[in-house]
PDB file of C-alpha atoms in Angstrom:
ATOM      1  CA  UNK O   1     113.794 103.333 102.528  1.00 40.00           C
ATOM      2  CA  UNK O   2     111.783 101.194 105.068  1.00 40.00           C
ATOM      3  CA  UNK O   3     110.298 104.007 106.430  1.00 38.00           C
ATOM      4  CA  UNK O   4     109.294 105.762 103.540  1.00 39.00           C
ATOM      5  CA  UNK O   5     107.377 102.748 102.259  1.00 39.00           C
ATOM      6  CA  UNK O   6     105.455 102.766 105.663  1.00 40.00           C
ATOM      7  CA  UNK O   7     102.779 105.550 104.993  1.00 44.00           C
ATOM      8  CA  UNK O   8     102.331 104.680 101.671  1.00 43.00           C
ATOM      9  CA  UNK O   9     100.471 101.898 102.846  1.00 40.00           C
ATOM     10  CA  UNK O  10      98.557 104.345 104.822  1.00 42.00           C
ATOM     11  CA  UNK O  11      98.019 106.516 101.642  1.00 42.00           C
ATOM     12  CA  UNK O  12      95.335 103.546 101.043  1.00 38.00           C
ATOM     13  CA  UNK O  13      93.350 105.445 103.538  1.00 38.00           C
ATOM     14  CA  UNK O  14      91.763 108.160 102.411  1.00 38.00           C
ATOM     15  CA  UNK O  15      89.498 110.608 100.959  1.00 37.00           C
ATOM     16  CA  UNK O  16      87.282 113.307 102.538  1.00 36.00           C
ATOM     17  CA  UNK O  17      88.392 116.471 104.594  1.00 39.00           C
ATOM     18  CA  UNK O  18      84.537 117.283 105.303  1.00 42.00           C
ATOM     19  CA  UNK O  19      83.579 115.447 108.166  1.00 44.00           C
ATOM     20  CA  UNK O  20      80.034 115.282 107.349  1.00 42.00           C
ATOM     21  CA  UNK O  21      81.049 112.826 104.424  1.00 45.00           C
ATOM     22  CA  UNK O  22      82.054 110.222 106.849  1.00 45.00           C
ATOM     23  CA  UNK O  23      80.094 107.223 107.153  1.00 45.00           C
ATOM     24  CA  UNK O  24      80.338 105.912 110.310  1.00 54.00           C
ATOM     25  CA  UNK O  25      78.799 102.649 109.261  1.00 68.00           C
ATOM     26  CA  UNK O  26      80.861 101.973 106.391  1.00 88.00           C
ATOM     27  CA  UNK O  27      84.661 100.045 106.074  1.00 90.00           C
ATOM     28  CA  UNK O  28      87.752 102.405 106.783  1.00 90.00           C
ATOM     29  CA  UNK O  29      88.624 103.279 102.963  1.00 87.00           C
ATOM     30  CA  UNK O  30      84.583 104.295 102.935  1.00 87.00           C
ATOM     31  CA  UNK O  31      85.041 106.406 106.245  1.00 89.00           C
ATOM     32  CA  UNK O  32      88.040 108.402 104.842  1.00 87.00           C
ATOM     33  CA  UNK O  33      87.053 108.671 100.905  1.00 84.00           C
ATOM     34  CA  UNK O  34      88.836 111.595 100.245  1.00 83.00           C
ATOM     35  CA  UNK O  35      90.780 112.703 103.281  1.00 87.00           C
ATOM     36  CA  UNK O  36      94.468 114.108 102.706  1.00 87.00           C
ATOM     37  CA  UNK O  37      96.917 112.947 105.541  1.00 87.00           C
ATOM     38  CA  UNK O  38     100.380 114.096 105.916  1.00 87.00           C
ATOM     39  CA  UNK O  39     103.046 112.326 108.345  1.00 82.00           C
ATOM     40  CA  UNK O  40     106.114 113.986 109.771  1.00 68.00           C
ATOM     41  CA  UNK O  41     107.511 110.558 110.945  1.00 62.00           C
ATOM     42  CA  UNK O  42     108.047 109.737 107.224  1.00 58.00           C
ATOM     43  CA  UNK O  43     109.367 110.898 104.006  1.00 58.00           C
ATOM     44  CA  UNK O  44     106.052 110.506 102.525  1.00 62.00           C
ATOM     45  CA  UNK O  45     104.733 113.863 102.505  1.00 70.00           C
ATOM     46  CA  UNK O  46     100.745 113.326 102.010  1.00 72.00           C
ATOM     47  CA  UNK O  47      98.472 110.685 100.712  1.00 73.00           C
ATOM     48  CA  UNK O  48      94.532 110.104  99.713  1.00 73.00           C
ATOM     49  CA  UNK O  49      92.417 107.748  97.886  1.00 62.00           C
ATOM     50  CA  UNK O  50      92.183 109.048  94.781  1.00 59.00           C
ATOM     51  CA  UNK O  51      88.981 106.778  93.530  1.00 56.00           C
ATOM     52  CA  UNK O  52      87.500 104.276  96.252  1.00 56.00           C
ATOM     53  CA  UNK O  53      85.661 102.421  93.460  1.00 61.00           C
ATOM     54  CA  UNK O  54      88.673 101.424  92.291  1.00 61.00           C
ATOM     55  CA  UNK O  55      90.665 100.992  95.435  1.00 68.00           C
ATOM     56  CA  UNK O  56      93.218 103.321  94.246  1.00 72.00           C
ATOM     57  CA  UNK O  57      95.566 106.015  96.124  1.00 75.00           C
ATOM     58  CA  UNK O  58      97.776 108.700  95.362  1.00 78.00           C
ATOM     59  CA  UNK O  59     101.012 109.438  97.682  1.00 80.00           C
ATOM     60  CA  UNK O  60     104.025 111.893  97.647  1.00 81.00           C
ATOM     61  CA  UNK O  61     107.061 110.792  98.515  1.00 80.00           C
ATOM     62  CA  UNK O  62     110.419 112.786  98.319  1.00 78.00           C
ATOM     63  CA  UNK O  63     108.398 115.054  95.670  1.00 79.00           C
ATOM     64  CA  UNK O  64     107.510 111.851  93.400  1.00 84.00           C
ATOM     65  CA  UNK O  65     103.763 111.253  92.989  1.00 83.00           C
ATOM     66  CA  UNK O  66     102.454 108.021  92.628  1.00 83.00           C
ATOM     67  CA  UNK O  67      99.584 106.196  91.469  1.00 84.00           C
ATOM     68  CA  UNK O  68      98.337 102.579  93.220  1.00 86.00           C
ATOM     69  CA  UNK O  69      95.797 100.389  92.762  1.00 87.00           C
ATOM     70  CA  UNK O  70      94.757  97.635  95.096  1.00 89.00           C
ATOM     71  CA  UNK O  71      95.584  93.735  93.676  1.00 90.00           C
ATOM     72  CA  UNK O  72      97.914  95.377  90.811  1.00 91.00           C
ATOM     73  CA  UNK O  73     101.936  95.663  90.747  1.00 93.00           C
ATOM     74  CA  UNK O  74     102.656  99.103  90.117  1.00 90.00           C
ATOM     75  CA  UNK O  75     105.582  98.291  87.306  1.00 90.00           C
ATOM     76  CA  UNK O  76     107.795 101.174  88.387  1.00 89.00           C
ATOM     77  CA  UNK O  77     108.261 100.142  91.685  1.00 89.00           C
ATOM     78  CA  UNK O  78     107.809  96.371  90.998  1.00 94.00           C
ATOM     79  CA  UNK O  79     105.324  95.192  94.030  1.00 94.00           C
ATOM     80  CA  UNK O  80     101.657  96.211  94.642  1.00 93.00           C
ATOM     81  CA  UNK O  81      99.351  96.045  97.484  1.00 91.00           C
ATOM     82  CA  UNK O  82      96.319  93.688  98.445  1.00 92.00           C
ATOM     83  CA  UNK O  83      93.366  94.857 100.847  1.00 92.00           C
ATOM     84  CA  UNK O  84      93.099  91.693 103.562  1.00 95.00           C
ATOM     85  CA  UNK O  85      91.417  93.729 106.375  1.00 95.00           C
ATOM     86  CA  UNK O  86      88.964  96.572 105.480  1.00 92.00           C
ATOM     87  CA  UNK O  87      86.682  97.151 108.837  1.00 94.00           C
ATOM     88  CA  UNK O  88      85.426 100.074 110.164  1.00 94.00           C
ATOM     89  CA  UNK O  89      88.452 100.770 112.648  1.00 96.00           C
ATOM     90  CA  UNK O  90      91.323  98.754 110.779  1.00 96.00           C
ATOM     91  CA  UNK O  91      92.848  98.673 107.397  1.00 93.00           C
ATOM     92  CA  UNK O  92      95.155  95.643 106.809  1.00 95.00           C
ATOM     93  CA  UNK O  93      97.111  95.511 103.435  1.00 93.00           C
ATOM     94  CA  UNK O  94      99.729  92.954 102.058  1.00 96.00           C
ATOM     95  CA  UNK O  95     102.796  94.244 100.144  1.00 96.00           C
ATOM     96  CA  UNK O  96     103.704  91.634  97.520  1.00 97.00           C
ATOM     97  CA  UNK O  97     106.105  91.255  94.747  1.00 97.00           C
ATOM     98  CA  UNK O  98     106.322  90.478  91.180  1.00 96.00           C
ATOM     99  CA  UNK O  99     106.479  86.973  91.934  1.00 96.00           C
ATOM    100  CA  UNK O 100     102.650  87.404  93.893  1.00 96.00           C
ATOM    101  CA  UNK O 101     105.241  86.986  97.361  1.00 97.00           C
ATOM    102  CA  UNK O 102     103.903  89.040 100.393  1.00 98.00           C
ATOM    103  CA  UNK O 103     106.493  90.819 101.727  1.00 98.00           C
ATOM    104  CA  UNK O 104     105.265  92.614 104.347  1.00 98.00           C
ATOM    105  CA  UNK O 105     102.014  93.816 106.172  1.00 98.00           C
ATOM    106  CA  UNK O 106     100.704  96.816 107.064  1.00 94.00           C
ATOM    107  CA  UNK O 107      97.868  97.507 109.953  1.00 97.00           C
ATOM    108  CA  UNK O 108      96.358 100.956 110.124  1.00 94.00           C
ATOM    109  CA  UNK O 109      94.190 101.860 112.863  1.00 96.00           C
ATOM    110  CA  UNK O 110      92.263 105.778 113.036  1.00 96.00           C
ATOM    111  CA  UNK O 111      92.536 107.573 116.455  1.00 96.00           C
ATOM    112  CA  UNK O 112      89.001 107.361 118.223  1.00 95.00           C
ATOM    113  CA  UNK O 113      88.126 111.194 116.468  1.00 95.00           C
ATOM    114  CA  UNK O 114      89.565 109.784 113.222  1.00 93.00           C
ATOM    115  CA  UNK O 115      91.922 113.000 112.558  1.00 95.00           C
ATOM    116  CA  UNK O 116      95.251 109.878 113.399  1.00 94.00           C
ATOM    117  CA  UNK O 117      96.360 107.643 111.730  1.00 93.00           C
ATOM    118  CA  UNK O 118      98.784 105.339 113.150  1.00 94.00           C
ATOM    119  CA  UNK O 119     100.090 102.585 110.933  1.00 93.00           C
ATOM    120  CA  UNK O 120     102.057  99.482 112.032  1.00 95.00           C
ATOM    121  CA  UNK O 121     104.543  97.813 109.157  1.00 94.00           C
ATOM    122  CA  UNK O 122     106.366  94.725 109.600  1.00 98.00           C
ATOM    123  CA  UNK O 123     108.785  94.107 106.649  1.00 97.00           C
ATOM    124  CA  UNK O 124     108.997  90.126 106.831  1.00 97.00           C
ATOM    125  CA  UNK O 125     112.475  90.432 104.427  1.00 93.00           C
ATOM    126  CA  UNK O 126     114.277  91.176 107.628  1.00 96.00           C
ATOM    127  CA  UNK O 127     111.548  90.566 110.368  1.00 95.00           C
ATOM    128  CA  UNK O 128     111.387  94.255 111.202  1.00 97.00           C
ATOM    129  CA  UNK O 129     108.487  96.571 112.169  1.00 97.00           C
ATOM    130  CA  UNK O 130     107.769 100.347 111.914  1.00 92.00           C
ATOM    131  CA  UNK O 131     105.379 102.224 113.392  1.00 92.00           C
ATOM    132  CA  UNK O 132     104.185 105.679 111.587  1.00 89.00           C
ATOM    133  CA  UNK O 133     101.368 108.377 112.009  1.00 91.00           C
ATOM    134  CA  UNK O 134      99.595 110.861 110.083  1.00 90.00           C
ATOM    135  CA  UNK O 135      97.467 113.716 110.652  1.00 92.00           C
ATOM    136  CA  UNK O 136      93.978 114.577 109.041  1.00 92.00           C
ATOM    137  CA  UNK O 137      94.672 117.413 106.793  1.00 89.00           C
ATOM    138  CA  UNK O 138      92.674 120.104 104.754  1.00 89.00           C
ATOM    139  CA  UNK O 139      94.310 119.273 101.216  1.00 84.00           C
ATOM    140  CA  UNK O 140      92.404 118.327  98.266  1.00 82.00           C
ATOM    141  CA  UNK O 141      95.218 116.407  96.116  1.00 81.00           C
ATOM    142  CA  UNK O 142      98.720 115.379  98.157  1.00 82.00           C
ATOM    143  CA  UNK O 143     100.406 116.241  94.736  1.00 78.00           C
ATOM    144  CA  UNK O 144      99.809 119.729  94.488  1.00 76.00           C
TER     145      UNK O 144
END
């Protein structure tokens, strides 16, 4: 269960599968507006910003689709997800609870071409960490 929550931290991440969208000046969820990734170390199957205005993301995960937005508990899973990081070359996100608790931390950081993700999570409930990738992919919407 740890592990599936791991990349959808990650999902935060992105939004643009035409690399002529990046910006290379702007924060990570700027760079990757729109980019689809997809991890194989996970059971989430793909994830994208869906709206960066809004700091939202969509993921896939065993064939549910879900909806997040940044600084809001998603009800149905009871815990949401605050941006504390949001550089060019690092995305840091708290996990907290109902009870505004952080509960863990995740730290994504793009490969030096950008197509990697790689995504440390540290689960302070049992003082574990997790480390996760994903690959750039060519999809428009992870829940098609």
């Amino acid at each position: 269960m740890k592990r599936i929550l791991i990349l959808t931290t990650v999902l935060v991440f992105a939004c643009s599968s035409d690399d002529s969208n990046e910006n290379s000046n702007g924060t990570f969820l700027e760079r990757f507006d729109g980019v689809v990734w997809q991890s194989a170390d996970t059971e989430v199957e793909a994830f994208k910003i869906i709206d960066n205005d809004n700091y939202s993301w969509k993921d896939v995960i065993n064939g549910d689709c879900r909806v997040f937005y940044f600084g809001v508990i998603n009800d149905n899973y009871e815990y949401g997800w605050n941006i504390i990081v949001n550089e060019y070359n690092i995305l840091v996100l708290d996990k907290f609870d109902v009870d505004d608790n952080v509960i863990a931390r995740s730290t994504t950081i793009p490969s030096e071409d950008g197509n990697v993700l790689t995504e440390t999570y540290e689960d302070y409930s049992d003082n574990t960490e997790y480390i996760a990738s994903a690959n750039r992919t060519t999809l428009t919407d992870p829940c098609e």
